[in-house]
PDB file of C-alpha atoms in Angstrom:
ATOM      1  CA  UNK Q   9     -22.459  49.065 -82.866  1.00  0.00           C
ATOM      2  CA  UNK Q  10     -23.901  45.678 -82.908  1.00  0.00           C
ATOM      3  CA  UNK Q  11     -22.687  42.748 -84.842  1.00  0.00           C
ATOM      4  CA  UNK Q  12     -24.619  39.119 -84.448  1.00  0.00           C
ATOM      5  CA  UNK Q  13     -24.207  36.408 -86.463  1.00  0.00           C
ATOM      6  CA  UNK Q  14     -24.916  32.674 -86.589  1.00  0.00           C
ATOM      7  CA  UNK Q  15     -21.976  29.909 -87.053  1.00  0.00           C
ATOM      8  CA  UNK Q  16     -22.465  26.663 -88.351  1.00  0.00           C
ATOM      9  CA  UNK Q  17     -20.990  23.592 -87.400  1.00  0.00           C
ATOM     10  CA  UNK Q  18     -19.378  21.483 -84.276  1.00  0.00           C
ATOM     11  CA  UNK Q  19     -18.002  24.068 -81.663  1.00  0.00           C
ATOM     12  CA  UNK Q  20     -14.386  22.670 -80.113  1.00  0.00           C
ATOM     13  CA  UNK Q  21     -12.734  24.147 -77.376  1.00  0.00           C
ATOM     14  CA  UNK Q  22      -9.091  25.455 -77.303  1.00  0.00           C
ATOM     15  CA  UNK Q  23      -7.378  22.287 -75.379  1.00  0.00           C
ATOM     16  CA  UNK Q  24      -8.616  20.047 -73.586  1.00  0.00           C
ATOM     17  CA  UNK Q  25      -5.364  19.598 -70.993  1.00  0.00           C
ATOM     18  CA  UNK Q  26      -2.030  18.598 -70.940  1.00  0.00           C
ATOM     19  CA  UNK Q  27      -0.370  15.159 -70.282  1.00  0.00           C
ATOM     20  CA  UNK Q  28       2.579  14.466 -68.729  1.00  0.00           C
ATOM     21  CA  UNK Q  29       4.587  11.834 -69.864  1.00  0.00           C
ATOM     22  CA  UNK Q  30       8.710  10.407 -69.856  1.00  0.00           C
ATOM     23  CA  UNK Q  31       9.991   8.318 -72.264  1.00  0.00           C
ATOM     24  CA  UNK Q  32      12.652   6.157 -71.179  1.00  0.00           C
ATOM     25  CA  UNK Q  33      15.842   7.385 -70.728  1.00  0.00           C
ATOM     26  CA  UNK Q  34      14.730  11.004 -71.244  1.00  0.00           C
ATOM     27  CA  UNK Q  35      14.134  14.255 -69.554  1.00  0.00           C
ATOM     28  CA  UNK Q  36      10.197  14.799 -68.319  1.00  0.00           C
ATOM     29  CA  UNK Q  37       7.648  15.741 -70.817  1.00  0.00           C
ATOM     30  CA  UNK Q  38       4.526  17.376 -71.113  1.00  0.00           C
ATOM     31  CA  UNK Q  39       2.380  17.841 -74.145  1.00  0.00           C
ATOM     32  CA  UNK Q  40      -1.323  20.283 -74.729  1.00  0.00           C
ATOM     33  CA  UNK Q  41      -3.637  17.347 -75.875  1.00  0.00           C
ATOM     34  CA  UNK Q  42      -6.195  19.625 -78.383  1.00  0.00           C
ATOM     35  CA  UNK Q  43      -9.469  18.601 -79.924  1.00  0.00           C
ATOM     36  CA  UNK Q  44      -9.483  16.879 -82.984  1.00  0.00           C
ATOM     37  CA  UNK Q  45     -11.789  19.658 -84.563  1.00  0.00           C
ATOM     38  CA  UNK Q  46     -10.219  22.481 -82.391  1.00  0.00           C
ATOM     39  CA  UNK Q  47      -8.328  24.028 -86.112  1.00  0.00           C
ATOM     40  CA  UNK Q  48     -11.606  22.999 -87.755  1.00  0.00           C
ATOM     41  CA  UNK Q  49     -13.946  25.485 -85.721  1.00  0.00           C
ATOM     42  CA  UNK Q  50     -11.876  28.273 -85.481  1.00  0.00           C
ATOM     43  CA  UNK Q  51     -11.593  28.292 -89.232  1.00  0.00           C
ATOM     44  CA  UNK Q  52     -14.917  28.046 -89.536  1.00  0.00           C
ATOM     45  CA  UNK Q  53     -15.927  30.690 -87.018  1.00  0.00           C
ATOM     46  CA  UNK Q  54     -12.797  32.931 -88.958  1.00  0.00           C
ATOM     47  CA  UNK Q  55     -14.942  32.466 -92.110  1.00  0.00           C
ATOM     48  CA  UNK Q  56     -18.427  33.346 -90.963  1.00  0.00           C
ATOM     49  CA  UNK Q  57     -16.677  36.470 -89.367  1.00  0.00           C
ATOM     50  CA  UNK Q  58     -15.391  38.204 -92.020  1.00  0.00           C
ATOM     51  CA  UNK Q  59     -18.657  38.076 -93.849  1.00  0.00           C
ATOM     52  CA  UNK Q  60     -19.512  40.279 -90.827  1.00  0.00           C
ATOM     53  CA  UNK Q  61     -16.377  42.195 -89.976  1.00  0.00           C
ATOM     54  CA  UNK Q  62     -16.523  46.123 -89.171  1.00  0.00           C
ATOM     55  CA  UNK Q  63     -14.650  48.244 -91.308  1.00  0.00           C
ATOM     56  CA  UNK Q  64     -11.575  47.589 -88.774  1.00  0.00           C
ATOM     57  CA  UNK Q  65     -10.935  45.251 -86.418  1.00  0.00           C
ATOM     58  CA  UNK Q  66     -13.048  47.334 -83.019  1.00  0.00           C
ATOM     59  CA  UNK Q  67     -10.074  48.797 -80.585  1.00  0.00           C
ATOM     60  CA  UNK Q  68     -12.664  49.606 -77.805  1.00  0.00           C
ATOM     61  CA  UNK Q  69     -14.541  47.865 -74.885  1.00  0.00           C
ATOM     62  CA  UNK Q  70     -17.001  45.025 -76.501  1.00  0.00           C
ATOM     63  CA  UNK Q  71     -19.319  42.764 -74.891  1.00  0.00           C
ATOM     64  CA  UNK Q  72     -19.393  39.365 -75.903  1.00  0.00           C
ATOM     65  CA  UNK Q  73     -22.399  36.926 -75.999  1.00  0.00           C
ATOM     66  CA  UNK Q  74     -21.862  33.545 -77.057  1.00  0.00           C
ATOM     67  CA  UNK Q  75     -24.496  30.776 -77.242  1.00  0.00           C
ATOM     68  CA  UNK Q  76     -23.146  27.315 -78.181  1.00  0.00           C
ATOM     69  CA  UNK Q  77     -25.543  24.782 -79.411  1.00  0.00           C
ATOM     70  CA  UNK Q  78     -24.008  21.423 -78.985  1.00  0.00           C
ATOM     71  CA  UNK Q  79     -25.024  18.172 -80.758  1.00  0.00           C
ATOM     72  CA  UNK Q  80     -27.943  16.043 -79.500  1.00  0.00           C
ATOM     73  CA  UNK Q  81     -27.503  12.754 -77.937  1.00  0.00           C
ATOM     74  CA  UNK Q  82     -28.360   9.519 -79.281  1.00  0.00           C
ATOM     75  CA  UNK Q  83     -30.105   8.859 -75.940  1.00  0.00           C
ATOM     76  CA  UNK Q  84     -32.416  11.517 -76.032  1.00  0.00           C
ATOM     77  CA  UNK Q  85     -36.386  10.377 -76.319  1.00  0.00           C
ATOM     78  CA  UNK Q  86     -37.836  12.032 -79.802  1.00  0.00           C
ATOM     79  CA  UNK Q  87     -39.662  14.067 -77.115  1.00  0.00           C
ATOM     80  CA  UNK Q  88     -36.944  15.744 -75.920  1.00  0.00           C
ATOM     81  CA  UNK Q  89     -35.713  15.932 -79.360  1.00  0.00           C
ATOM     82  CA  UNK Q  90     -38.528  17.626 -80.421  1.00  0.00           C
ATOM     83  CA  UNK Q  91     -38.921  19.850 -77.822  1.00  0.00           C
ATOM     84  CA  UNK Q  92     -35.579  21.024 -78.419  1.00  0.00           C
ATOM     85  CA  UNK Q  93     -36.017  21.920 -82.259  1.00  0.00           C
ATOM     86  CA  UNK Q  94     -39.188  24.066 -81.231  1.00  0.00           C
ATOM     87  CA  UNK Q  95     -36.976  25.724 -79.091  1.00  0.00           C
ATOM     88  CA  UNK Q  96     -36.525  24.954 -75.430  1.00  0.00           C
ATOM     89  CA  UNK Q  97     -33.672  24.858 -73.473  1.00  0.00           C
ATOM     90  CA  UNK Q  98     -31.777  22.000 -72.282  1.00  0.00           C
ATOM     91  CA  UNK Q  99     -28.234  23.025 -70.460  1.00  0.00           C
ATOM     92  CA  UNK Q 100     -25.360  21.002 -71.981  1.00  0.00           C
ATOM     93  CA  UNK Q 101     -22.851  20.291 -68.676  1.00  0.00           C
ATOM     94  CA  UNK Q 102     -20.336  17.974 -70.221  1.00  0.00           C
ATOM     95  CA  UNK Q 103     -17.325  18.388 -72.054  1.00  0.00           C
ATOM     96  CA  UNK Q 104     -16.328  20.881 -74.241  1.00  0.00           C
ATOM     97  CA  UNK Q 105     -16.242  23.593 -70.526  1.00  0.00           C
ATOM     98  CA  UNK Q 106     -17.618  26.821 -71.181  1.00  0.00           C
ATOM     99  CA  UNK Q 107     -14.518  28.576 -70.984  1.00  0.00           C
ATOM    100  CA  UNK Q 108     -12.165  26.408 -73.141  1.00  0.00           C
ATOM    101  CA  UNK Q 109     -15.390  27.231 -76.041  1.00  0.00           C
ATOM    102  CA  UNK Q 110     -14.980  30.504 -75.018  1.00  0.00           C
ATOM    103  CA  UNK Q 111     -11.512  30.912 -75.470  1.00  0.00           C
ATOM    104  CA  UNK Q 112     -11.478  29.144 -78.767  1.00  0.00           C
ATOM    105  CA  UNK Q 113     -14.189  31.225 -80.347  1.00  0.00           C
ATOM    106  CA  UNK Q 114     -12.606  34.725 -79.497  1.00  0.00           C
ATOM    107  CA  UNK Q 115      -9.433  33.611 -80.771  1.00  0.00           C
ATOM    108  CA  UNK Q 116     -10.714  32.963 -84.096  1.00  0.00           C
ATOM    109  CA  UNK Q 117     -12.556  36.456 -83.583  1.00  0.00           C
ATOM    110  CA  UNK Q 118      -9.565  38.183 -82.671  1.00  0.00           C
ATOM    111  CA  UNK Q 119      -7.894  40.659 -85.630  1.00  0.00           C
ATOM    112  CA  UNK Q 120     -11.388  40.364 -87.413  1.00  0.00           C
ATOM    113  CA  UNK Q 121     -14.247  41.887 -85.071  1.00  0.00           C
ATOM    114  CA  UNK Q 122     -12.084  43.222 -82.685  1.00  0.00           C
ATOM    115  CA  UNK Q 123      -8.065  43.982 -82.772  1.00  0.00           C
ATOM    116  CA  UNK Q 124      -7.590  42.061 -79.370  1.00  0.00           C
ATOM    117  CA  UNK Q 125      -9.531  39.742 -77.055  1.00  0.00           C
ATOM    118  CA  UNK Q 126      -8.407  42.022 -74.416  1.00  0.00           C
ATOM    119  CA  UNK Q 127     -10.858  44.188 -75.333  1.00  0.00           C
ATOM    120  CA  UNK Q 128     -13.733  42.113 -74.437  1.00  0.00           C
ATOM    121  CA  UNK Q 129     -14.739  43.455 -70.609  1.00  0.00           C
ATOM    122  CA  UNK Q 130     -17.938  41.815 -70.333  1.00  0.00           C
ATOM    123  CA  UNK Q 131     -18.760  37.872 -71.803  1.00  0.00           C
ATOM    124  CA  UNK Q 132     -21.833  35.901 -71.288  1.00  0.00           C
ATOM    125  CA  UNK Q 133     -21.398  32.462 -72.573  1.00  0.00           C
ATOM    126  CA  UNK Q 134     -23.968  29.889 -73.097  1.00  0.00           C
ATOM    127  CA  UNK Q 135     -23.984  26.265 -74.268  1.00  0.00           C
ATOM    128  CA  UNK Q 136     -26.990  24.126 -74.682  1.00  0.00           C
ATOM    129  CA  UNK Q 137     -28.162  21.047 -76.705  1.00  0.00           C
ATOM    130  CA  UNK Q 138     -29.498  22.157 -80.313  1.00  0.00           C
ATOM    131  CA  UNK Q 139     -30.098  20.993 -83.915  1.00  0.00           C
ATOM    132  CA  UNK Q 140     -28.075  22.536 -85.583  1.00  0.00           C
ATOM    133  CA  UNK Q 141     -25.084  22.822 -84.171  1.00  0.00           C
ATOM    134  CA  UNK Q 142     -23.387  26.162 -84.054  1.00  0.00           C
ATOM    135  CA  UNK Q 143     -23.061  29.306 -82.339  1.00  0.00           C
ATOM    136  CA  UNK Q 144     -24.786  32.778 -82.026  1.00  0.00           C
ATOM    137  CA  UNK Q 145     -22.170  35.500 -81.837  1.00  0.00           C
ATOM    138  CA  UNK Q 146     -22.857  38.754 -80.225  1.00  0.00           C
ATOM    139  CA  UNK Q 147     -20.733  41.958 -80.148  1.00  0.00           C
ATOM    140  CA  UNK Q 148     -21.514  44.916 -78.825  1.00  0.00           C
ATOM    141  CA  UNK Q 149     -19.747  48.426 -78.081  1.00  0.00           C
ATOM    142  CA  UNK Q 150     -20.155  49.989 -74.887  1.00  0.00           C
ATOM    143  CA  UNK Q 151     -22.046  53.015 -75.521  1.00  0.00           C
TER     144      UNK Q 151
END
């Protein structure tokens, strides 16, 4: 079984870190410091895949192929911008990190495609500059 779908908007990772901190006077502190549109994308990524969703949630090995597609910079030349919307590839190596994406998008999957993300034995994730931004979602059972 395949299931691929297309998701719309600004992908976030999970967290971003944490920061250690003590107030004054207090014990030693450390809190996660998330995205601000972290809750925003798994939502949205939650929506798009139950429109999608298999009968039940899979309970078997999946492979998972994720492509982000990250907004475009200000800075880029209308060349490059336009190269970009007729499709080439231009590797986005900033922040959001590949895995933090990766770990934010198949927690939003998780209880709809498949029952746990510890089903997923084999994930190839991608993240490039694009117009629009989004992500292409691709499960697949072993077979």
């Amino acid at each position: 079984m395949k299931i691929e779908f297309w998701v719309q908007g600004i992908p976030q990772g999970s967290r971003i870190g944490a920061r250690a901190f003590q107030p004054k006077g207090q014990e030693h502190h450390q809190a996660m410091i998330y995205p601000a549109g972290g809750k925003d994308w798994k939502k949205v990524v939650r929506e798009e895949a139950k429109k999608h969703k298999p009968e039940f949630p899979l309970a078997e090995p999946v492979r998972l192929a994720l492509r982000f597609s990250l907004p475009l910079l200000k800075s880029f030349s209308k060349r490059k911008v336009e190269a970009i919307r007729n499709g080439d590839l231009y590797a986005h190596t900033s922040v959001p990190d590949v895995k933090n994406l990766q770990a934010s998008t198949e927690d939003a999957l998780k209880g709809i495609i498949f029952r746990d993300d510890s089903y997923v034995f084999s994930a190839l994730t991608e993240k490039y500059y694009g117009d629009p931004p989004g992500c292409l979602i691709t499960v697949e059972t072993a077979e």
